[in-house]
Amino acid sequence: MQIGISSTLPAQNLHVFQDEGACFMCRKSPLNPLVSSASSTDSTRRHLSNLEKLLLKTEPEAVIKAPSDVSVQTKGKSLLEGLNLSRFWPEMSAAEEMSPRHLSRLHSLLSNTMEYSPRNNLGSRWREYHGCNDWSGLLDPLEENLRREVVRYGEFVQAAYTAFHSNPAMSTDEAPLPRYVSLPERSYKVTKSLYATSSVGLPKWVDDVVPNLGWMTQQSSWIGFVAVCDDKREIQRMGRRDIVIALRGTATCLEWAENFTTQLVQISESDDPTQKVGCGFLSLHKTPGAHVPSLAESVVDEVQRLIEMYKDENLSITITGHSLGAALSLLVADEISSCAPQAPPIAVFSFGGPRVGNKGFADRLNEKNIKVLRIVNNQDLITRVPGAFIGEGMKEQDKHKHDEEQRRESFANVFYMLQNNLWAYSHVGTELKVDIKMSPYLKPNADVACCHDLEAYLHLVDGFLSMDCPFRSNAKRSLAKLIHYQKSNVKQLYTHKALTLNLERRDSFSIPMTSCLPSPSR
């Protein structure tokens, strides 16, 4: 059955359709004008000539003269010029900085979407990335696979912070319930919650003066977790099954009190009286709570269980922490190596960690072949305490050869006199030094909190190439969290562009939530 136009349109409206069709057929297109064949040929030649001149970067002839009052090209250009992209990437030419491709990159960096550097197959080199050669040749310039691994371990610590602050309070009358941790990736599962307990308590008058401090004054607090990789493809990529221990930084009043208890005391498991660590750190590591075991006991029991479970596989133990968690990571590594002599290779990735013990303690970890990579921000004061530079000064002698021996001898005498003193602290391991002044996004005079912030650390590591090179232009990490946590320390240019691109509300900033499902811990 044939249906005509008249059968589908009312008769009274048919002339409208016919008129519109005629108008459409007669309307000229600037790209394909409906003119005579001779004029069409001339127009085609003009277009080809313009295309050739454009490729040769010459000014094309005007084919269609736009009205003087409205210019689409001018309007679009002014919008891009308003973003002033030349200040973001000063090395680009004018044409490049106006490219929508780079505008899209800016939108991506300021969005909540997390992007990562390429995750390559580590294969047989996993021990090298895990520190078997003290990361020789991988730090300056920073090797891309190692950069990816460092950032990945830092995100485990971020997960520990998030899990703690989601529910920091603990009951004083009963054992804590299982806690859920939302990990940054699905290939790991949490197997154990870890708790740290302070051996000191606040005076009773504190409760009378400030009765609503709540969890800030509790003696035991959730401080991290043990997780194990259980994804076959990720195990194959990494070359082994990895056990991760992640520890957050200081949060409660009693943890701060322990941080300031800096007297050096002997390690209980050591027969060498010269091997000492900070009293406060050791207290948080060894003290059991009313309803939870000590950090040392929990982590050793769980690691031994996992080693037995996966005894027929290649294993590694990676301990990572920030601030206080970085300090406790060294004590945890020492504890595991002492209580599990057949333990797999142990490496520590610490962010913004303070000094933990004296030179004797550093030598103890070196003798046990515990590998430590300390990520240090040049402007972070926490990495310079407690104590003075007594411990590591032996490695930083003046370069003038004629004074070297004399300086070393003098310093050795001073160190010998002060080795039992409160201030004779020493750092441990290999240092990866980043600098907040190298970031094009952060203010060079950022405050103390920003210099010590974990997200700032991950931002700097993600953009680090070497000490002699600028921030890498293809850095992947989103700026969304950095703006949220450290908005006052981010250059106004970028906070304003976040508003311009509608990525931030003026009154609040939404924290991106991980897409991974929470992992139960026991």
Coordinates of C-alpha atoms in Angstrom, one line a residue:
M1 CA 0.0 0.0 0.0
Q2 CA 1.5 3.3 -1.1
I3 CA 1.1 6.2 1.4
G4 CA 1.5 9.7 0.0
I5 CA 2.4 12.8 1.7
S6 CA -1.2 13.9 1.6
S7 CA -2.2 10.9 3.7
T8 CA 0.2 11.7 6.5
L9 CA -0.1 15.5 6.7
P10 CA -3.2 17.6 7.0
A11 CA -4.2 19.1 3.8
Q12 CA -4.1 22.6 5.2
N13 CA -0.4 22.2 6.2
L14 CA 0.8 20.6 3.0
H15 CA 1.9 23.9 1.4
V16 CA 4.1 24.6 4.4
F17 CA 6.1 21.4 3.9
Q18 CA 6.4 22.1 0.2
D19 CA 7.6 25.7 0.8
E20 CA 10.2 24.5 3.4
G21 CA 11.4 21.9 1.0
A22 CA 11.8 24.4 -1.8
C23 CA 13.6 26.7 0.6
F24 CA 15.9 24.0 1.6
M25 CA 16.7 23.0 -2.0
C26 CA 17.5 26.6 -2.9
R27 CA 19.6 27.4 0.2
K28 CA 23.3 27.8 -0.6
S29 CA 26.0 26.1 1.4
P30 CA 29.3 27.9 1.8
L31 CA 31.1 24.6 1.2
N32 CA 29.0 23.6 -1.8
P33 CA 27.3 26.6 -3.3
L34 CA 24.6 25.8 -5.9
V35 CA 25.8 27.9 -8.8
S36 CA 26.7 27.2 -12.4
S37 CA 29.3 24.6 -13.2
A38 CA 31.8 27.3 -14.2
S39 CA 31.5 29.2 -11.0
S40 CA 31.5 25.8 -9.0
T41 CA 34.9 25.0 -10.6
D42 CA 36.3 28.3 -9.7
S43 CA 35.1 27.9 -6.1
T44 CA 36.7 24.4 -5.9
R45 CA 40.0 25.8 -7.1
R46 CA 39.8 28.5 -4.6
H47 CA 39.2 26.0 -1.8
L48 CA 42.1 23.8 -2.9
S49 CA 44.4 26.9 -3.1
N50 CA 43.4 27.9 0.4
L51 CA 44.1 24.4 1.7
E52 CA 47.5 24.4 0.1
K53 CA 48.3 27.8 1.6
L54 CA 47.0 26.6 5.0
L55 CA 49.4 23.6 5.0
L56 CA 52.2 26.0 4.0
K57 CA 51.2 28.3 6.9
T58 CA 50.2 31.2 4.7
E59 CA 47.1 33.4 5.0
P60 CA 44.2 31.9 2.9
E61 CA 41.9 33.9 0.8
A62 CA 38.5 34.6 2.2
V63 CA 35.9 32.4 0.6
I64 CA 32.9 33.7 2.6
K65 CA 33.0 37.0 4.2
A66 CA 31.4 36.8 7.6
P67 CA 29.1 39.6 8.8
S68 CA 31.0 42.3 10.6
D69 CA 28.8 42.1 13.7
V70 CA 29.1 38.4 14.4
S71 CA 32.3 36.3 14.0
V72 CA 32.2 32.7 15.0
Q73 CA 36.0 32.4 14.7
T74 CA 36.6 35.4 16.9
K75 CA 34.1 34.3 19.5
G76 CA 35.8 30.8 19.8
K77 CA 39.2 32.3 19.8
S78 CA 38.4 34.7 22.6
L79 CA 37.0 31.8 24.7
L80 CA 40.3 29.9 24.4
E81 CA 42.4 32.9 24.9
G82 CA 40.5 33.6 28.2
L83 CA 41.9 30.3 29.5
N84 CA 45.5 31.7 28.9
L85 CA 46.9 28.2 28.2
S86 CA 50.3 29.6 27.5
R87 CA 50.8 30.0 31.3
F88 CA 50.1 26.3 31.7
W89 CA 52.6 25.1 29.1
P90 CA 54.9 28.0 28.3
E91 CA 57.0 25.9 25.9
M92 CA 54.1 25.5 23.5
S93 CA 53.6 27.7 20.4
A94 CA 50.6 29.9 20.2
A95 CA 48.8 27.5 17.9
E96 CA 49.4 24.5 20.2
E97 CA 48.3 26.3 23.4
M98 CA 45.0 27.1 21.8
S99 CA 44.5 23.5 20.7
P100 CA 41.3 21.8 22.1
R101 CA 43.5 18.7 22.7
H102 CA 45.4 20.5 25.4
L103 CA 42.3 22.1 26.8
S104 CA 41.0 18.5 27.2
R105 CA 44.2 17.6 29.0
L106 CA 43.7 20.4 31.5
H107 CA 40.1 19.3 32.0
S108 CA 41.4 15.8 32.7
L109 CA 44.0 16.9 35.2
L110 CA 41.4 19.0 37.2
S111 CA 38.8 16.3 37.1
N112 CA 38.1 13.6 39.7
T113 CA 39.1 10.8 37.4
M114 CA 42.3 9.1 38.6
E115 CA 44.7 8.2 35.8
Y116 CA 47.9 6.2 36.2
S117 CA 51.2 5.8 34.5
P118 CA 51.5 2.7 32.3
R119 CA 51.5 -0.5 34.3
N120 CA 54.2 -2.6 32.7
N121 CA 55.2 -6.1 33.3
L122 CA 57.9 -6.2 36.0
G123 CA 58.6 -9.9 35.3
S124 CA 62.1 -11.0 36.4
R125 CA 63.1 -7.5 37.4
W126 CA 60.7 -7.3 40.3
R127 CA 63.5 -7.8 42.9
E128 CA 65.3 -4.8 41.4
Y129 CA 62.2 -2.6 41.8
H130 CA 61.8 -4.1 45.3
G131 CA 65.2 -2.8 46.2
C132 CA 67.6 -5.7 46.0
N133 CA 70.3 -3.3 44.6
D134 CA 69.1 -0.3 46.7
W135 CA 67.3 1.1 43.6
S136 CA 70.7 1.9 42.0
G137 CA 70.2 3.6 38.6
L138 CA 66.4 3.9 39.1
L139 CA 66.0 7.1 41.1
D140 CA 67.7 9.9 39.1
P141 CA 66.1 10.0 36.6
L142 CA 63.2 8.2 38.1
E143 CA 62.4 5.0 36.2
E144 CA 58.8 5.0 35.1
N145 CA 57.9 1.5 36.5
L146 CA 59.4 2.4 39.9
R147 CA 57.4 5.7 39.8
R148 CA 54.2 3.7 39.2
E149 CA 55.0 1.3 42.1
V150 CA 55.8 4.1 44.5
V151 CA 52.6 6.0 43.8
R152 CA 50.6 2.7 44.1
Y153 CA 52.0 1.9 47.5
G154 CA 51.3 5.5 48.6
E155 CA 47.7 5.0 47.7
F156 CA 47.5 2.1 50.1
V157 CA 48.4 4.5 52.8
Q158 CA 45.7 6.9 51.6
A159 CA 43.2 4.1 51.9
A160 CA 44.3 3.6 55.5
Y161 CA 43.7 7.3 56.2
T162 CA 40.3 7.2 54.6
A163 CA 39.3 4.0 56.5
F164 CA 40.4 5.5 59.8
H165 CA 38.7 8.8 59.5
S166 CA 35.5 7.2 58.3
N167 CA 35.1 5.8 61.8
P168 CA 37.9 6.7 64.2
A169 CA 36.2 5.9 67.5
M170 CA 36.8 2.6 69.3
S171 CA 34.8 1.0 72.1
T172 CA 36.6 0.8 75.5
D173 CA 34.4 -2.1 76.6
E174 CA 34.7 -4.7 73.9
A175 CA 36.8 -5.8 71.0
P176 CA 36.4 -3.8 67.8
L177 CA 34.2 -5.0 65.0
P178 CA 35.6 -6.0 61.6
R179 CA 36.6 -2.9 59.6
Y180 CA 36.0 -2.4 55.9
V181 CA 38.8 -0.8 53.8
S182 CA 38.2 0.4 50.3
L183 CA 41.4 -0.4 48.5
P184 CA 42.6 1.6 45.4
E185 CA 42.6 -1.5 43.3
R186 CA 40.7 -4.8 43.1
S187 CA 43.7 -7.1 42.9
Y188 CA 44.4 -7.0 46.7
K189 CA 42.3 -8.0 49.6
V190 CA 42.6 -7.0 53.2
T191 CA 43.3 -9.8 55.6
K192 CA 44.0 -8.1 58.9
S193 CA 43.3 -4.9 60.8
L194 CA 46.2 -3.4 62.8
Y195 CA 46.0 -1.3 66.0
A196 CA 48.5 0.9 67.8
T197 CA 48.2 1.5 71.5
S198 CA 49.8 4.3 73.5
S199 CA 51.4 3.5 76.9
V200 CA 50.6 7.0 78.2
G201 CA 47.3 8.5 79.2
L202 CA 46.1 12.1 79.5
P203 CA 45.6 13.5 83.1
K204 CA 42.1 13.3 84.5
W205 CA 41.8 17.1 84.5
V206 CA 41.8 17.0 80.7
D207 CA 38.4 15.3 80.7
D208 CA 37.1 17.9 83.1
V209 CA 38.4 20.8 81.0
V210 CA 37.6 19.3 77.5
P211 CA 35.1 16.5 78.0
N212 CA 34.2 16.1 74.3
L213 CA 37.5 15.2 72.8
G214 CA 36.2 11.7 72.1
W215 CA 38.4 9.5 69.9
M216 CA 41.2 12.0 70.1
T217 CA 42.1 10.7 73.6
Q218 CA 41.6 7.0 73.1
Q219 CA 44.6 4.8 73.9
S220 CA 44.1 2.2 71.1
S221 CA 43.3 3.2 67.5
W222 CA 43.1 1.5 64.1
I223 CA 46.3 2.3 62.3
G224 CA 46.4 0.2 59.2
F225 CA 46.0 -3.2 57.6
V226 CA 47.6 -6.2 56.0
A227 CA 46.6 -7.0 52.4
V228 CA 47.6 -9.7 49.9
C229 CA 47.4 -9.8 46.2
D230 CA 45.0 -12.5 45.1
D231 CA 44.6 -11.7 41.4
K232 CA 46.4 -14.1 39.1
R233 CA 47.0 -11.6 36.3
E234 CA 48.4 -9.0 38.7
I235 CA 50.6 -11.7 40.3
Q236 CA 51.9 -12.6 36.9
R237 CA 52.6 -8.9 36.0
M238 CA 54.5 -8.3 39.3
G239 CA 56.4 -11.5 39.1
R240 CA 55.4 -12.6 42.6
R241 CA 52.5 -12.5 45.2
D242 CA 52.9 -9.3 47.2
I243 CA 52.0 -8.8 50.9
V244 CA 51.4 -5.2 51.7
I245 CA 51.3 -3.6 55.2
A246 CA 50.0 0.0 55.1
L247 CA 50.2 2.3 58.1
R248 CA 48.7 5.8 58.5
G249 CA 50.2 8.8 60.2
T250 CA 49.5 10.6 63.5
A251 CA 45.9 11.3 64.3
T252 CA 45.1 11.2 68.1
C253 CA 46.4 13.3 71.0
L254 CA 48.2 10.3 72.6
E255 CA 49.9 9.5 69.3
W256 CA 51.2 13.0 69.2
A257 CA 52.3 12.7 72.8
E258 CA 54.3 9.5 71.9
N259 CA 55.9 11.4 69.0
F260 CA 57.4 13.8 71.4
T261 CA 58.8 11.1 73.6
T262 CA 62.1 11.0 71.8
Q263 CA 64.5 9.5 74.3
L264 CA 66.5 6.7 72.7
V265 CA 66.0 3.2 74.3
Q266 CA 67.5 -0.2 73.6
I267 CA 65.5 -2.6 71.4
S268 CA 64.2 -5.4 73.6
E269 CA 65.1 -8.1 71.1
S270 CA 68.7 -6.9 70.6
D271 CA 71.7 -7.9 72.8
D272 CA 73.6 -4.9 71.4
P273 CA 73.2 -1.9 73.7
T274 CA 74.2 0.5 70.9
Q275 CA 71.0 -0.4 68.9
K276 CA 68.4 2.1 70.0
V277 CA 65.1 3.6 68.8
G278 CA 62.8 6.4 69.9
C279 CA 60.9 5.5 73.1
G280 CA 57.5 6.8 71.7
F281 CA 57.7 4.9 68.5
L282 CA 58.6 1.7 70.3
S283 CA 55.7 2.2 72.7
L284 CA 53.2 2.4 69.9
H285 CA 54.7 -0.6 68.3
K286 CA 54.9 -2.9 71.4
T287 CA 52.0 -1.9 73.7
P288 CA 48.9 -4.1 73.7
G289 CA 45.5 -2.6 74.2
A290 CA 42.6 -3.7 76.5
H291 CA 40.9 -5.6 73.7
V292 CA 43.5 -5.6 70.8
P293 CA 47.0 -7.1 70.6
S294 CA 50.0 -4.9 70.0
L295 CA 51.0 -3.8 66.5
A296 CA 54.1 -6.0 66.6
E297 CA 52.1 -9.1 67.6
S298 CA 49.3 -8.6 65.1
V299 CA 51.6 -8.1 62.1
V300 CA 53.9 -11.0 62.9
D301 CA 51.0 -13.4 63.4
E302 CA 49.4 -12.4 60.1
V303 CA 52.5 -12.4 58.0
Q304 CA 53.5 -15.9 59.3
R305 CA 50.1 -17.1 58.4
L306 CA 50.3 -15.8 54.9
I307 CA 53.8 -17.1 54.4
E308 CA 52.6 -20.6 55.4
M309 CA 49.6 -20.3 53.2
Y310 CA 51.6 -19.4 50.1
K311 CA 54.8 -21.2 50.9
D312 CA 55.1 -22.7 47.4
E313 CA 55.0 -19.3 45.7
N314 CA 57.4 -16.4 45.2
L315 CA 56.5 -13.8 47.8
S316 CA 57.5 -10.3 48.8
I317 CA 56.6 -8.2 51.8
T318 CA 56.2 -4.5 51.2
I319 CA 55.6 -2.1 54.2
T320 CA 54.5 1.4 53.4
G321 CA 53.6 4.3 55.7
H322 CA 53.4 8.1 56.0
S323 CA 54.8 10.2 58.8
L324 CA 54.3 8.2 62.0
G325 CA 53.4 5.2 59.8
A326 CA 56.7 5.6 58.1
A327 CA 58.5 5.4 61.4
L328 CA 56.5 2.3 62.5
S329 CA 57.2 0.7 59.1
L330 CA 60.9 0.3 60.1
L331 CA 60.0 -1.2 63.4
V332 CA 57.5 -3.6 61.7
A333 CA 60.2 -4.6 59.2
D334 CA 62.7 -5.3 62.0
E335 CA 60.0 -7.3 63.9
I336 CA 59.1 -9.5 61.0
S337 CA 62.8 -10.3 60.1
S338 CA 63.5 -11.2 63.8
C339 CA 60.4 -13.4 64.3
A340 CA 60.2 -14.9 60.8
P341 CA 63.8 -15.6 59.8
Q342 CA 62.6 -17.4 56.6
A343 CA 60.6 -14.4 55.5
P344 CA 60.6 -13.4 51.9
P345 CA 62.3 -10.1 50.7
I346 CA 61.2 -7.1 52.8
A347 CA 61.1 -3.6 51.5
V348 CA 59.9 -0.4 53.1
F349 CA 58.5 2.6 51.0
S350 CA 58.1 5.5 53.4
F351 CA 56.7 9.0 52.8
G352 CA 57.7 11.9 54.9
G353 CA 59.2 9.7 57.7
P354 CA 61.0 11.1 60.7
R355 CA 64.2 9.5 62.1
V356 CA 63.4 6.4 64.2
G357 CA 66.7 5.3 65.8
N358 CA 70.4 5.7 66.0
K359 CA 73.1 4.6 63.7
G360 CA 73.2 1.2 65.5
F361 CA 69.6 0.6 64.5
A362 CA 70.3 1.6 60.9
D363 CA 73.2 -0.9 60.8
R364 CA 70.9 -3.5 62.3
L365 CA 68.4 -3.1 59.4
N366 CA 71.2 -3.2 56.9
E367 CA 72.6 -6.4 58.3
K368 CA 69.2 -8.0 58.0
N369 CA 69.0 -6.9 54.3
I370 CA 65.9 -4.8 54.8
K371 CA 65.6 -2.4 51.9
V372 CA 64.2 1.1 52.7
L373 CA 63.3 3.7 50.1
R374 CA 62.6 7.1 51.9
I375 CA 60.6 9.5 49.8
V376 CA 61.5 13.0 51.2
N377 CA 60.3 16.4 50.3
N378 CA 63.0 19.0 50.6
Q379 CA 60.7 21.4 52.4
D380 CA 59.3 18.8 54.9
L381 CA 60.5 19.6 58.4
I382 CA 59.2 16.3 59.8
T383 CA 61.9 14.4 57.9
R384 CA 64.6 16.3 59.9
V385 CA 63.3 15.3 63.4
P386 CA 63.8 14.1 66.0
G387 CA 67.4 14.9 66.8
A388 CA 70.0 16.8 64.8
F389 CA 72.0 15.6 61.8
I390 CA 74.4 13.6 64.0
G391 CA 73.4 10.2 62.6
E392 CA 73.7 10.7 58.9
G393 CA 76.5 13.3 58.9
M394 CA 79.1 10.6 58.4
K395 CA 77.8 10.1 54.9
E396 CA 77.8 13.8 53.9
Q397 CA 81.4 14.9 54.3
D398 CA 82.8 18.0 52.6
K399 CA 84.0 17.3 49.0
H400 CA 87.4 18.9 49.5
K401 CA 89.8 15.9 49.7
H402 CA 92.5 17.6 51.7
D403 CA 90.0 18.3 54.6
E404 CA 88.0 15.0 54.3
E405 CA 90.0 12.8 56.6
Q406 CA 90.4 15.5 59.3
R407 CA 86.6 16.3 59.2
R408 CA 85.7 12.6 59.4
E409 CA 88.0 12.1 62.4
S410 CA 86.6 15.1 64.2
F411 CA 83.0 14.1 63.5
A412 CA 83.6 10.5 64.6
N413 CA 84.9 11.8 67.9
V414 CA 81.8 14.0 68.4
F415 CA 79.5 11.2 67.4
Y416 CA 81.2 8.8 69.8
M417 CA 80.5 11.2 72.7
L418 CA 76.9 11.8 71.6
Q419 CA 75.9 8.3 70.6
N420 CA 74.0 7.7 73.8
N421 CA 72.5 11.2 73.8
L422 CA 68.9 12.1 73.0
W423 CA 69.8 13.7 69.7
A424 CA 72.0 11.0 68.1
Y425 CA 69.4 9.9 65.5
S426 CA 70.1 8.5 62.0
H427 CA 68.1 8.0 58.9
V428 CA 67.9 4.5 57.3
G429 CA 68.0 3.5 53.6
T430 CA 68.0 5.1 50.2
E431 CA 66.6 8.5 49.7
L432 CA 64.4 9.7 46.8
K433 CA 64.3 13.5 47.2
V434 CA 61.5 15.6 45.6
D435 CA 61.0 19.3 45.8
I436 CA 57.7 21.2 46.1
K437 CA 59.3 24.1 44.1
M438 CA 59.5 21.9 41.0
S439 CA 55.7 21.6 40.8
P440 CA 54.1 24.1 38.4
Y441 CA 50.8 23.8 40.4
L442 CA 51.9 24.4 44.0
K443 CA 53.1 27.7 45.4
P444 CA 56.8 27.6 46.1
N445 CA 56.2 29.0 49.6
A446 CA 53.7 26.3 50.5
D447 CA 53.1 26.0 54.3
V448 CA 54.3 23.2 56.6
A449 CA 51.1 21.2 56.3
C450 CA 51.3 21.1 52.5
C451 CA 55.0 20.1 52.5
H452 CA 54.1 17.1 54.7
D453 CA 50.8 16.1 53.1
L454 CA 50.7 12.7 51.6
E455 CA 48.7 13.8 48.5
A456 CA 51.3 16.4 47.9
Y457 CA 54.0 13.7 48.1
L458 CA 52.2 11.6 45.5
H459 CA 51.7 14.6 43.3
L460 CA 55.4 15.3 43.4
V461 CA 56.5 11.7 42.8
D462 CA 54.1 11.4 39.8
G463 CA 55.7 14.5 38.2
F464 CA 59.3 13.8 39.2
L465 CA 61.8 13.2 36.4
S466 CA 65.1 14.1 38.0
M467 CA 66.6 16.8 40.2
D468 CA 67.9 18.6 37.1
C469 CA 64.7 18.4 35.1
P470 CA 61.3 20.2 35.4
F471 CA 58.0 18.6 36.3
R472 CA 57.2 16.1 33.6
S473 CA 54.6 17.4 31.2
N474 CA 52.8 14.1 30.8
A475 CA 52.1 13.6 34.6
K476 CA 48.9 11.5 35.0
R477 CA 47.7 12.2 38.5
S478 CA 44.6 14.2 38.9
L479 CA 44.8 17.6 40.7
A480 CA 41.3 17.2 42.2
K481 CA 42.4 15.8 45.6
L482 CA 45.4 18.2 45.7
I483 CA 43.0 21.2 45.3
H484 CA 40.7 19.7 47.9
Y485 CA 43.3 19.1 50.6
Q486 CA 45.7 22.0 49.8
K487 CA 43.6 24.6 48.0
S488 CA 45.3 27.5 49.8
N489 CA 48.7 26.2 48.6
V490 CA 47.7 25.6 45.0
K491 CA 48.4 28.5 42.6
Q492 CA 45.2 30.6 42.1
L493 CA 45.5 30.1 38.4
Y494 CA 44.5 26.5 38.7
T495 CA 41.9 26.9 41.4
H496 CA 40.2 29.5 39.2
K497 CA 40.4 27.3 36.2
A498 CA 38.8 24.5 38.2
L499 CA 35.9 26.9 38.8
T500 CA 35.9 28.0 35.2
L501 CA 35.6 24.4 33.9
N502 CA 32.8 23.7 36.4
L503 CA 34.9 21.1 38.2
E504 CA 34.5 22.7 41.6
R505 CA 31.7 24.4 43.4
R506 CA 32.6 27.6 45.2
D507 CA 31.3 26.3 48.6
S508 CA 32.6 22.7 48.5
F509 CA 34.6 20.2 46.7
S510 CA 33.5 16.6 46.4
I511 CA 36.1 13.9 47.2
P512 CA 36.3 11.3 44.5
M513 CA 35.3 7.9 45.8
T514 CA 37.0 4.8 44.7
S515 CA 35.1 2.5 42.3
C516 CA 36.4 -0.6 44.1
L517 CA 34.2 -2.6 46.5
P518 CA 35.2 -2.6 50.2
S519 CA 37.3 -5.5 51.3
P520 CA 36.4 -7.1 54.7
S521 CA 39.2 -7.4 57.2
R522 CA 39.3 -9.9 60.1

